[in-house]
Coordinates of C-alpha atoms and ligand atoms in Angstrom, one line a residue:
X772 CA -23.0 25.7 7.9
X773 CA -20.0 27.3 9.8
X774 CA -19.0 24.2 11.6
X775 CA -18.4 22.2 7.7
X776 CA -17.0 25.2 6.7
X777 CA -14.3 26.0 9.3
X778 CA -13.2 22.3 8.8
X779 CA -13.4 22.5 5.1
X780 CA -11.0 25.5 5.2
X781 CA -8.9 23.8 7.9
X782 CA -8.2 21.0 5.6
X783 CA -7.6 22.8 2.4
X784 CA -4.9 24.6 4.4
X785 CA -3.4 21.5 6.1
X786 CA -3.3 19.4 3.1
X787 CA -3.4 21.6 -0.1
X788 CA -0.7 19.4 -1.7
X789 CA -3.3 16.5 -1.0
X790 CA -5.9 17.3 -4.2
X791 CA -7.6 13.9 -4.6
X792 CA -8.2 13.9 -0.8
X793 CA -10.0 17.0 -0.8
X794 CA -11.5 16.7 -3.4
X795 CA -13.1 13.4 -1.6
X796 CA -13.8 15.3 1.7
X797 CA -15.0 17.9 -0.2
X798 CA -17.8 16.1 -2.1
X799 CA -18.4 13.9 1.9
X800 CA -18.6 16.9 3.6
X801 CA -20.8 19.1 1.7
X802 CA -23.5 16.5 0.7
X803 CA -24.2 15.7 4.9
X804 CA -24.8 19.2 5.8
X805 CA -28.5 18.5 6.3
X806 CA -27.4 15.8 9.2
X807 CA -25.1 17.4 10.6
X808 CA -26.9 20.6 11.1
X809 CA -29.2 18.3 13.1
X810 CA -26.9 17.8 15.5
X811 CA -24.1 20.4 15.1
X812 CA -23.5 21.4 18.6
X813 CA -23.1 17.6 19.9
X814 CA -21.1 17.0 16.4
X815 CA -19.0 20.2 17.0
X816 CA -18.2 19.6 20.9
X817 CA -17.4 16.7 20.3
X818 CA -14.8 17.3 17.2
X819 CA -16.8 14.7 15.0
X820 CA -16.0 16.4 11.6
X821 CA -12.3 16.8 12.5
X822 CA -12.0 13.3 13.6
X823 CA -13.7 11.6 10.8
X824 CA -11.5 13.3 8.4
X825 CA -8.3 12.7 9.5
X826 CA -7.0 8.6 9.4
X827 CA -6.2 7.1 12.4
X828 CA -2.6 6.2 11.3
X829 CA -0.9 6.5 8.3
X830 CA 2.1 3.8 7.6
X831 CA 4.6 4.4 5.0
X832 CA 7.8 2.4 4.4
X833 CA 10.8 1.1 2.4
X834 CA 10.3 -2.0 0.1
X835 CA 13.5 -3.2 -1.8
X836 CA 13.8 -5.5 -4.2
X837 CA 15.6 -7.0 -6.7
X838 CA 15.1 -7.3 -10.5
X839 CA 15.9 -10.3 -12.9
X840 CA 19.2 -8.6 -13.8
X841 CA 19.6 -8.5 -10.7
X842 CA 19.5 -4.6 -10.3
X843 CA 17.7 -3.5 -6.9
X844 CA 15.1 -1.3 -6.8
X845 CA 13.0 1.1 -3.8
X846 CA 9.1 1.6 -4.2
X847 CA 7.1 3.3 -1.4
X848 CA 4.8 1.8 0.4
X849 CA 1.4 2.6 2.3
X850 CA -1.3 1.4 4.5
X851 CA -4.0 4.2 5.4
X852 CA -5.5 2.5 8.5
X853 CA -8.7 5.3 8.6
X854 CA -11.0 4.3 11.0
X855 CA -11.9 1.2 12.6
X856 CA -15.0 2.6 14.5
X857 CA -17.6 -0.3 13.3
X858 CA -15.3 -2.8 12.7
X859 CA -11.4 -4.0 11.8
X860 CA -10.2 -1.8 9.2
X861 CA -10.6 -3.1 5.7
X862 CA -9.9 -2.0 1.7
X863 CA -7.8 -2.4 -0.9
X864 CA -4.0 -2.5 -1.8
X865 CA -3.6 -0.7 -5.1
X866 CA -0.2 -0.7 -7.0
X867 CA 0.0 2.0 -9.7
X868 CA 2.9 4.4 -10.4
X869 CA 0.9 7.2 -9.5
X870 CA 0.1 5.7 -6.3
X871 CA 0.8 9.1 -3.7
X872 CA -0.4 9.8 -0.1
X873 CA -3.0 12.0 -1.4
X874 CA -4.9 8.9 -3.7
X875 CA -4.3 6.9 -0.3
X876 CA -5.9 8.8 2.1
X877 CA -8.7 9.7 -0.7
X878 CA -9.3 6.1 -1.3
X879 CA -9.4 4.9 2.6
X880 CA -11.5 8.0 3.6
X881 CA -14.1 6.5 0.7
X882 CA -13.7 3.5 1.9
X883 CA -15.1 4.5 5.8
X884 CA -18.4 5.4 4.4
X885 CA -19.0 2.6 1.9
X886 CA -17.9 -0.2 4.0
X887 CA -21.0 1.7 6.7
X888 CA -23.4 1.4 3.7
X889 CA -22.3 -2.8 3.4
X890 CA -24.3 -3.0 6.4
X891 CA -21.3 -5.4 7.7
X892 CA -18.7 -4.7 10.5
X893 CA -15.7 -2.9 8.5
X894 CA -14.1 -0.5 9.2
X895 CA -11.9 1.5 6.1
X896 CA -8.7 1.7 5.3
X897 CA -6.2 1.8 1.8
X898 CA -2.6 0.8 0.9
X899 CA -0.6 0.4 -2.1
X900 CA 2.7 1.5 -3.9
X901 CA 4.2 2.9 -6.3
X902 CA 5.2 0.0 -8.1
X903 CA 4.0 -1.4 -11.4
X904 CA 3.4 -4.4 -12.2
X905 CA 3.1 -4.3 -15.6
X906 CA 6.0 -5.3 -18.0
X907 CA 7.4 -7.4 -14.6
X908 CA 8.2 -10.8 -14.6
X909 CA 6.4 -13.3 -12.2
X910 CA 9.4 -13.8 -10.0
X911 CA 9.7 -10.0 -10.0
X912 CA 6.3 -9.2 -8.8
X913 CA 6.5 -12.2 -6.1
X914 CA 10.2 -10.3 -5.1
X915 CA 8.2 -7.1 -4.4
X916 CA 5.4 -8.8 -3.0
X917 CA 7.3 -10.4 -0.2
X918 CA 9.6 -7.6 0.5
X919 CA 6.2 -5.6 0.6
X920 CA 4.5 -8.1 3.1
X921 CA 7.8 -8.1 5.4
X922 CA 6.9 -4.5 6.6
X923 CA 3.3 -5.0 6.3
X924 CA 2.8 -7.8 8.3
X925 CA 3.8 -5.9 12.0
X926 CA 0.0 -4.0 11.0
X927 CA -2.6 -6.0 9.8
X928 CA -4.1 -9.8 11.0
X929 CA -7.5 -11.0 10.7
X930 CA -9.4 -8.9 13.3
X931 CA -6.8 -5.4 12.9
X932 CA -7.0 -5.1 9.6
X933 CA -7.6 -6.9 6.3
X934 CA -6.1 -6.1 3.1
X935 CA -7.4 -7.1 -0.6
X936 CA -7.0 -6.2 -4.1
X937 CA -7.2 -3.1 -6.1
X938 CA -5.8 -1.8 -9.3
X939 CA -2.8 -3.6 -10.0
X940 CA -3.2 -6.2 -7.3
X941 CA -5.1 -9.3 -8.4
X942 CA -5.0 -13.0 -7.6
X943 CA -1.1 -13.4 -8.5
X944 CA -0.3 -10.7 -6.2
X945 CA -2.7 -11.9 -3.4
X946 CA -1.1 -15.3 -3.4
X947 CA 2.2 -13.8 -2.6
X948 CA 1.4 -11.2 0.0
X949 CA -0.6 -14.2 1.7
X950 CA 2.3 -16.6 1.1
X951 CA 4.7 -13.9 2.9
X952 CA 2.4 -13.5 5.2
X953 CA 1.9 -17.1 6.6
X954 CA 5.4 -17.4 6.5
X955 CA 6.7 -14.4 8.9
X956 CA 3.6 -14.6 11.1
X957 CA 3.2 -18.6 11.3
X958 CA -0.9 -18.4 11.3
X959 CA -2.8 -19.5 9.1
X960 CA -5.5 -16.5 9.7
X961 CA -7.8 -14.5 7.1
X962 CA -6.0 -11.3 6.9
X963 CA -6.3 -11.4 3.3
X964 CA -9.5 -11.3 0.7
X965 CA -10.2 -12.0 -2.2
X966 CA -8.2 -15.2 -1.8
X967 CA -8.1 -18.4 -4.1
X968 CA -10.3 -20.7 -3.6
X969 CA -7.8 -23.3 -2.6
X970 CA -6.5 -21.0 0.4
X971 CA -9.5 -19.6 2.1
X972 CA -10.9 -17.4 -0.9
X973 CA -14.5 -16.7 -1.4
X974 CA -16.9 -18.2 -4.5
X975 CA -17.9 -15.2 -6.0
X976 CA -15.3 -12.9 -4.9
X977 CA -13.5 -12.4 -8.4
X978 CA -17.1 -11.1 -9.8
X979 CA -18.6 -9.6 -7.0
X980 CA -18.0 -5.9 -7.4
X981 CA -18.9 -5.9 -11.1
X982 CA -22.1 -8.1 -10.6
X983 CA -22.8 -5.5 -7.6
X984 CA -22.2 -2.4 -9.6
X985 CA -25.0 -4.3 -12.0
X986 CA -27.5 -5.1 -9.0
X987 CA -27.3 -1.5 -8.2
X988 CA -27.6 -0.5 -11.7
X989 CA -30.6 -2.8 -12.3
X990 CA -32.6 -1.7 -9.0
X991 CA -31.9 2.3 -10.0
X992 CA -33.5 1.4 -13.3
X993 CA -36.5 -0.7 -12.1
X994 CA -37.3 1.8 -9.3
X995 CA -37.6 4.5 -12.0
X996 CA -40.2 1.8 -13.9
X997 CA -37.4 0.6 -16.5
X998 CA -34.9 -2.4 -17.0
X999 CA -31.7 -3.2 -18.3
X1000 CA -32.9 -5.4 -21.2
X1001 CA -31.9 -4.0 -24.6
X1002 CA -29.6 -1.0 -23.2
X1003 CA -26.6 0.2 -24.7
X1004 CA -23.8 0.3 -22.1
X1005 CA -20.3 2.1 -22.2
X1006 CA -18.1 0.6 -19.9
X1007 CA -14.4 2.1 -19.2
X1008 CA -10.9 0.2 -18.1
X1009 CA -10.8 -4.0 -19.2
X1010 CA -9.6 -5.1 -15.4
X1011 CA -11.7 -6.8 -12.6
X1012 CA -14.1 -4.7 -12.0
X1013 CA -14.9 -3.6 -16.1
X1014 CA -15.1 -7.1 -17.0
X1015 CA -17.8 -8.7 -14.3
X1016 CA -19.5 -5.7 -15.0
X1017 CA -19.7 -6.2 -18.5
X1018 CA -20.4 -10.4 -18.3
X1019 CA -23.6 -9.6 -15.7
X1020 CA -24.9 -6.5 -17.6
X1021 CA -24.9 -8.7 -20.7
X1022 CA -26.8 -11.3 -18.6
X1023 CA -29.1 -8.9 -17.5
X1024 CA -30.1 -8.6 -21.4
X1025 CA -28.1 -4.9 -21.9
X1026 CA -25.5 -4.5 -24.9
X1027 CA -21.5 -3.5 -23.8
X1028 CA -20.6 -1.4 -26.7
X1029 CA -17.3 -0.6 -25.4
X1030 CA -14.0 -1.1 -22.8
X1031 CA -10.8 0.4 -22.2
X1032 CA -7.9 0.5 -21.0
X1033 CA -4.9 3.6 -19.9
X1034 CA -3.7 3.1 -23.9
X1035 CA -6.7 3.4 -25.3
X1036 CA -10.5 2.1 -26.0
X1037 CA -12.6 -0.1 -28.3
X1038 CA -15.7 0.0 -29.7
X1039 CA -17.9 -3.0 -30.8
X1040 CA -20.8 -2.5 -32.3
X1041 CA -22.0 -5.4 -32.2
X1042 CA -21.4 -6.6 -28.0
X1043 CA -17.9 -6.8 -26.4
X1044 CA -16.5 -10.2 -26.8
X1045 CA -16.0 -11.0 -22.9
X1046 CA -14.2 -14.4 -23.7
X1047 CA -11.6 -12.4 -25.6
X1048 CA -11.0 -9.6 -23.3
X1049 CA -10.7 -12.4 -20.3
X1050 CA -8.2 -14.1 -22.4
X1051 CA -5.8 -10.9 -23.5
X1052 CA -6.5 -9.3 -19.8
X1053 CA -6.5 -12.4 -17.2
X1054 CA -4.7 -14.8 -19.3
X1055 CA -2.1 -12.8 -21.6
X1056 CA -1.8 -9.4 -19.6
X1057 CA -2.1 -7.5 -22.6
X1058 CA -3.1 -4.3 -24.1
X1059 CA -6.8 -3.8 -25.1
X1060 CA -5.7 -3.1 -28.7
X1061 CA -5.0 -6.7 -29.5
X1062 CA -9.4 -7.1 -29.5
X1063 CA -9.4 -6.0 -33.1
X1064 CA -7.1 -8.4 -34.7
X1065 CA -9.5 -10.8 -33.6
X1066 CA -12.6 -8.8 -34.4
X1067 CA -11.5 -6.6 -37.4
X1068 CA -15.1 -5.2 -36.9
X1069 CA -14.4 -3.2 -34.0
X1070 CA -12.4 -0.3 -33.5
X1071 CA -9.7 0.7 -31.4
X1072 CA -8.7 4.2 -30.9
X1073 CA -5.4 5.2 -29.3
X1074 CA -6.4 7.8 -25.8
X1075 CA -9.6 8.6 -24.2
X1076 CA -13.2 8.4 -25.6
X1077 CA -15.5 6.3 -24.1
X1078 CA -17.5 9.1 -22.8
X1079 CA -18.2 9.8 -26.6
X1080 CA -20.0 6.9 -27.7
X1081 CA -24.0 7.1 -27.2
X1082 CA -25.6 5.3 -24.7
X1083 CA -28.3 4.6 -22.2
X1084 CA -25.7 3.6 -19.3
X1085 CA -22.2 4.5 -18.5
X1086 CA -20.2 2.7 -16.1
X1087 CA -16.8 4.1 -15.3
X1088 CA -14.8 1.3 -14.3
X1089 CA -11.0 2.5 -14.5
X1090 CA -9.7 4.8 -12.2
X1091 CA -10.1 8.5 -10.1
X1092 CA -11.3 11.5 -12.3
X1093 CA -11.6 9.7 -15.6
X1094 CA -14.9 11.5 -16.6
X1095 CA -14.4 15.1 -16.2
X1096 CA -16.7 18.0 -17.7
X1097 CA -16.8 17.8 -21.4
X1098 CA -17.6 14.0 -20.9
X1099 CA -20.4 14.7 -18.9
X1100 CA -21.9 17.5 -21.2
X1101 CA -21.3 14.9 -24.3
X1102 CA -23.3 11.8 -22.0
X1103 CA -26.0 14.6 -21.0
X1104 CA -26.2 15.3 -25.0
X1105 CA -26.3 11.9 -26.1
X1106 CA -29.6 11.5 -24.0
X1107 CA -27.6 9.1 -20.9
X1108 CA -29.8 7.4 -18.4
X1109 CA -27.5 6.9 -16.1
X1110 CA -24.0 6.8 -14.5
X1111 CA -23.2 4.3 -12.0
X1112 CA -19.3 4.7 -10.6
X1113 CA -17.8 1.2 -10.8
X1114 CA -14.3 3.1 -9.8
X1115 CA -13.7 4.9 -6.7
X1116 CA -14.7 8.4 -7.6
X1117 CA -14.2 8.2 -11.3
X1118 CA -16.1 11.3 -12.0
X1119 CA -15.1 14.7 -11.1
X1120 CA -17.5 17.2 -8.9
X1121 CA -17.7 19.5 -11.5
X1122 CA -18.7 16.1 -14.2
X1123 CA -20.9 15.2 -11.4
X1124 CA -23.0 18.4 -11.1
X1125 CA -23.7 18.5 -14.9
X1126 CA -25.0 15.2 -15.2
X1127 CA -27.5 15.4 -12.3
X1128 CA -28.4 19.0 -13.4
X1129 CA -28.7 17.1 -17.4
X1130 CA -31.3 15.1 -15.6
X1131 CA -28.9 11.9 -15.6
X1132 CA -29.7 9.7 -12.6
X1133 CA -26.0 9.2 -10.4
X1134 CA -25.0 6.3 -8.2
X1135 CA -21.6 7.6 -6.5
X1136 CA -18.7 4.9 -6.4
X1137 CA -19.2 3.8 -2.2
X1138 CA -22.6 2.7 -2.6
X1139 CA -22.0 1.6 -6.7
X1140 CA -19.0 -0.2 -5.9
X1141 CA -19.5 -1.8 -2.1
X1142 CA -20.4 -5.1 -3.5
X1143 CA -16.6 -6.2 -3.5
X1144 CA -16.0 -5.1 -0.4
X1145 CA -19.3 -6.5 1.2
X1146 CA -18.2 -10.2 -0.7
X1147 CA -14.5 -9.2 1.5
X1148 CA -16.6 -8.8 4.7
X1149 CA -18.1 -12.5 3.5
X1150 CA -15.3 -13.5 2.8
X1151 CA -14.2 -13.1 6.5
X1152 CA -17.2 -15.0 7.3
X1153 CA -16.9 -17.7 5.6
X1154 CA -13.3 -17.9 6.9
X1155 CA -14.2 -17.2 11.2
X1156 CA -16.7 -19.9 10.9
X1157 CA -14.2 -22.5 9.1
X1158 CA -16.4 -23.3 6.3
X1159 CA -17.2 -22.4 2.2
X1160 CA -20.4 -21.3 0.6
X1161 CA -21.7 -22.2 -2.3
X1162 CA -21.3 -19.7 -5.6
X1163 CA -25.0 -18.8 -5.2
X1164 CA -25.3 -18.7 -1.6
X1165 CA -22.6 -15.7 -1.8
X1166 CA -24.2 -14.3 -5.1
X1167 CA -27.8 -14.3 -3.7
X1168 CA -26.2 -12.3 -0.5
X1169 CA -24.5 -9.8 -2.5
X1170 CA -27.5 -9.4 -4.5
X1171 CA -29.5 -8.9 -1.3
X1172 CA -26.7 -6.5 0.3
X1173 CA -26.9 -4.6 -3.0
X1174 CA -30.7 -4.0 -3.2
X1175 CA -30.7 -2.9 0.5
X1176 CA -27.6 -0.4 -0.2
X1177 CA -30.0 1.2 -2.8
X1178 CA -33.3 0.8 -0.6
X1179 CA -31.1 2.9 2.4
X1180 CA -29.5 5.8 0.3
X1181 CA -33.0 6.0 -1.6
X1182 CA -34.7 6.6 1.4
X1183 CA -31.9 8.6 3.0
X1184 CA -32.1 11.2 0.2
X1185 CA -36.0 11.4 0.5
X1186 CA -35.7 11.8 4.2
X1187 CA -33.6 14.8 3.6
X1188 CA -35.5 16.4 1.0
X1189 CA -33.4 15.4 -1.8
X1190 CA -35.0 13.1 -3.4
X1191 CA -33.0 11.1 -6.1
X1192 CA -30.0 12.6 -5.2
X1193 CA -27.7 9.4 -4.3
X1194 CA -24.7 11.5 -3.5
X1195 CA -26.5 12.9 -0.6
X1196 CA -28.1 9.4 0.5
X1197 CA -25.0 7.6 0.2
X1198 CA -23.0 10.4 2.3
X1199 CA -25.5 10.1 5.1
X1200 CA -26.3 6.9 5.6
X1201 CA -22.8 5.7 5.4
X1202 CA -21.7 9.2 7.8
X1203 CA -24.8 8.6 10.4
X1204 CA -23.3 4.9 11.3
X1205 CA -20.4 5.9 11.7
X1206 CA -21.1 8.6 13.7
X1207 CA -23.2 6.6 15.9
X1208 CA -20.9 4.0 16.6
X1209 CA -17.8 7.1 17.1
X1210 CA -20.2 8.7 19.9
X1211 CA -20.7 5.6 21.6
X1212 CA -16.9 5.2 21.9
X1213 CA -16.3 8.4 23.5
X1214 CA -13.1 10.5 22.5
X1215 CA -10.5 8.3 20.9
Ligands
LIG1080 P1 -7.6 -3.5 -12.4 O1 -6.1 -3.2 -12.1 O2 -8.1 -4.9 -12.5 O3 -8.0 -2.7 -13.7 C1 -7.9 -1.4 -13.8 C2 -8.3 -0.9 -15.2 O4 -8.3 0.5 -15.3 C3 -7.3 -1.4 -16.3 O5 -8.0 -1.6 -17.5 C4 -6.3 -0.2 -16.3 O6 -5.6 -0.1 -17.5 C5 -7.3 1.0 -16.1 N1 -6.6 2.0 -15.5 C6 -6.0 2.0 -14.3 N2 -5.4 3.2 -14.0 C7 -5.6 4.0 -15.0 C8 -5.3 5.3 -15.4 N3 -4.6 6.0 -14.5 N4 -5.7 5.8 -16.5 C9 -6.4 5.0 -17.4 N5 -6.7 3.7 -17.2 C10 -6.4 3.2 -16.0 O7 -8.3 -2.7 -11.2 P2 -9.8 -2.9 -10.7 O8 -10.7 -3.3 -11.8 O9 -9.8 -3.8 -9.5 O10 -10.2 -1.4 -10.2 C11 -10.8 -0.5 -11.0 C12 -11.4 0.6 -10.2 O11 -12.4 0.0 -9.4 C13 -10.5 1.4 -9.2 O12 -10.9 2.7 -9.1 C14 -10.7 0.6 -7.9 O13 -10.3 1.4 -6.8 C15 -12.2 0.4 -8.0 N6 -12.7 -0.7 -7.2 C16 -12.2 -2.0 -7.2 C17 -12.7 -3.0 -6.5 C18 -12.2 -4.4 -6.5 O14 -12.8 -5.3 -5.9 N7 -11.2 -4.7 -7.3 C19 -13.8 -2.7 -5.5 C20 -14.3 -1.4 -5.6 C21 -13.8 -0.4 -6.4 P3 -4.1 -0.5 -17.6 O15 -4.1 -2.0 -17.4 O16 -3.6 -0.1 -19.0 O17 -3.4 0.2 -16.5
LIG1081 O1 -12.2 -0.1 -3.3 C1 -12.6 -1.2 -2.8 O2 -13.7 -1.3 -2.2 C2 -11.8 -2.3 -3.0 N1 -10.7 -2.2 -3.7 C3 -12.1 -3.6 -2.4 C4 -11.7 -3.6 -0.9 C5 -11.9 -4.9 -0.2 O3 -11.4 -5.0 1.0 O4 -12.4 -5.9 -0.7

C-alpha cells in the first residue's frame, strides 16, 4: 500500500507535535487499505488521501474575560471546520484544559467519518478551549461563553456549520453561546444543538448518545445470539454520555457496576444509583466521591480502575486514551464480551489490538457514539421544518439510525473479508461516502 504509506509518513512529519491526530489518522488510514487499493490510481490522481486528512480551515482566536474579582483572563479558542463534503459541517465544542490543536483536529477528523455512517447530511468538524469550567461561577462561565460566541459567530449559522456540546459544554453552556449568538447575529436560526427544549432543542437529545451507544451495544450482542439481560457493565466518566448510558443499559435488564470520573471511580455492587449520580453530576456539579456517603456500600477509590473490575461489557465513556494496554490484557483476563467506545477514541491502538486478538468483540467510538450526533442532525430537522417531535418519535429514529449503523459496518467488514472486525467496517463505510460525494465535487 505505497499510496497510505507515503501519506502516513507525510503526516507524521508535518504534524509530529500533533500525537492524538495521528494517532486518529493512523488507525482511519490503515483500517481502509482494502478500499482504497480498489481504487488507488483514481484515489491517488486525484489527492483523495491528502485531502481527506487535512481540515478544510482551522480557526483559532482570543477570548477574554473577566472573573468575579474582576481579574481578566485569555483562553484559546478553536473551531476545526474539516470537511463539509456531504453536508454543513457539524460536532462538538469541548472545553477542557487540555483542549490543544492536536485533540481538535483528532476529534473533527473522527467526526468526518461518523457523521457519513449517521446516514444524515453532516459534514464534521470540532471546537473547544482551553477553559474550565469547573470551580467557575455561573456568571463566569456565561462571561466566557459570550466572549467565546463574539469570535465564533463570523463562522458558523444554520447551514455553514453547527456547533453542540462536548465535554465540558452542557445545557448551561449551550444557552449562552446561543443567547450570544441571537444577539450579535439578530436570527433566530438553528446553528446550535442540543438546545433546551424551550428554544428549539430536541426531545431526546440530552440521552441520545448514551441510549445509542446501548442500541449498538444491544444489536452487537443479539447478532452474536446473546442479550444484555443480566450483564455486568463497567462504565467510565459520570457526564452525559456515562449516565444515559448507564439509565438505558439498566433498562435493557444489564447491571452498571461502576462510573467515574478524572478524581477517581466507584464501585457498586449492587447497581449504580443513577438518581444519585444525576443529582451530584447535573444538579450539584460535584465529585463522584460524594456516591458513598450516601451508599456506604459502595466504594470509591481515588485514580484509575475501572478497567479492573470483572465484567461482561465495558463501555468507556470519559475521554481519549483512557484504556490503554494493561486495561485491555486485564478485560481480556476477566473473560470481557465486549467494548463499545462511548468516548471518541477512548481506547488506544495498541489497547485496541489486544482485545480483538483476546477474542473481545469492538465497536470503535464513530459508529458507537454517532447516536448524538445523528439526534443533532434531527435536531436540525425538527428545527428547518418549524416543528417538535415527540420523545419517542426521536427515540424510535435513533433506535432505527443505530441498528442500520451496525447493519452497514457489519456488512462492510464481511464485504472486505474481515468479518467482525468493526474498525474496518466503520472506516469504510464512513470513508466510501465521503469519498463519493468528494469525487463528484471535483478538486476543491
Ligand atoms: P461530560 O463533560 O458530560 O463528561 C465527561 C466525563 O468524563 C466526566 O465524568 C469527566 O470527569 C470525565 N473526564 C473528562 N476528561 C477526563 C480526563 N482527561 N480524565 C479523566 N476523566 C475525564 O462529557 P460527555 O459525556 O459529553 O463526553 C464524554 C466523551 O464522549 C467524550 O470523549 C466526548 O467527545 C464523547 N462524545 C460525546 C457526545 C455528546 O453528545 N456529548 C457524543 C459523542 C461522543 P470530570 O468531571 O472530573 O472532568
Ligand atoms: O463527538 C460528538 O459526536 C459530539 N460531541 C456530538 C456532536 C454533535 O454535533 O451533536
Amino acid at each position: 500500500m505505497k499510496y497510505i504509506e507515503r501519506v502516513l509518513a507525510e503526516l507524521n512529519k508535518k504534524y509530529a507535535d500533533q500525537p492524538e491526530f495521528l494517532q486518529a489518522a493512523r488507525e482511519v488510514l490503515d483500517s481502509i487499505a482494502p478500499a482504497v487499493e480498489k481504487n488507488e490510481a483514481v484515489y491517488e490522481r486525484n489527492a483523495i488521501l491528502e485531502r481527506i486528512v487535512e481540515p478544510d480551515r482551522q480557526i483559532q482566536f482570543k477570548i477574554p474575560w473577566v472573573d468575579d474579582n474582576g481579574n481578566a483572563h485569555v483562553n484559546i479558542g478553536y473551531r476545526v471546520q474539516f470537511n463539509n463534503s456531504i453536508g454543513p459541517y457539524k460536532g462538538g465544542i469541548r472545553l477542557h484544559p487540555s483542549v490543544n490543536p492536536s485533540i481538535m483536529k483528532f476529534l473533527g477528523f473522527e467526526q468526518v467519518f461518523k457523521n457519513s455512517l449517521t446516514g444524515l447530511p453532516i459534514g464534521g468538524a470540532k471546537g473547544g478551549s482551553d477553559f474550565d469550567p469547573k470551580g467557575k461561577s455561573d456568571r463566569e462561565v456565561m462571561a466566557f461563553c459570550q466572549s467565546f460566541m463574539t469570535e465564533l459567530y463570523k463562522y458558523i449559522g444554520a447551514d455553514v456549520d453547527v456547533p453542540a456540546g462536548d465535554i465540558g459544554t452542557g445545557a448551561r453552556e449551550i444557552g449562552y453561546f446561543y443567547g450570544q449568538f441571537k444577539r450579535i447575529r439578530g436570527v433566530y436560526e438553528g446553528v446550535f444543538t442540543g438546545k433546551g427544549l424551550s428554544y428549539g432543542g430536541s426531545l431526546a437529545r440530552k440521552e441520545a448518545t448514551g441510549y445509542g451507544l446501548l442500541y449498538m451495544t444491544d444489536e452487537l450482542m443479539k447478532d452474536h445470539g446473546d442479550t444484555l439481560e443480566g450483564k455486568t457493565v463497567v462504565i467510565s466518566g459520570a457526564g452525559n454520555v456515562a449516565i444515559y448510558a448507564a439509565e438505558k443499559a439498566t433498562q435493557l435488564g444489564a447491571k452498571v457496576v461502576t462510573l467515574s470520573d478524572s478524581t477517581g471511580w466507584v464501585y457498586d455492587k449492587n447497581g449504580i444509583d443513577l438518581a444519585l449520580v444525576k443529582d451530584i453530576k447535573e444538579v450539584r456539579r460535584a465529585r463522584i466521591s460524594e456516591y458513598v456517603k450516601v451508599h456506604t456500600d459502595a466504594v470509591y477509590t481515588e485514580g484509575k480502575g475501572v478497567w479492573s473490575v470483572p465484567c461482561d461489557i465495558a463501555l468507556p465513556c470519559a475521554t481519549q486514551n483512557e484504556l490503554l494496554e494493561d486495561d485491555a490484557k486485564m478485560l481480556v483476563a476477566n473473560g470481557c464480551k465486549a467494548v463499545c467506545e462511548g468516548a471518541n477514541m477512548p481506547t488506544s491502538l495498541e489497547a485496541t489490538k489486544i482485545l480483538m486478538e483476546g477474542g473481545v468483540m469492538f465497536v470503535p467510538g464513530k459508529a458507537a457514539n454517532a447516536g448524538g450526533v445523528a439526534t443533532s442532525a434531527l435536531e436540525m430537522s425538527q428545527n428547518s421544518e418549524r416543528l417538535s417531535w415527540s420523545f419517542e418519535e426521536v427515540d424510535e429514529k435513533l433506535h432505527g439510525i443505530m441498528k442500520n449503523i451496525y447493519k452497514n459496518i457489519s456488512t462492510t467488514a464481511k464485504k472486505y473479508g474481515v468479518e467482525g472486525n468493526y474498525v474496518v467496517g466503520a472506516n469504510i463505510a464512513g470513508f466510501e461516502k465521503v469519498v463519493d460525494a468528494m469525487l463528484a465535487h471535483g478538486i476543491c
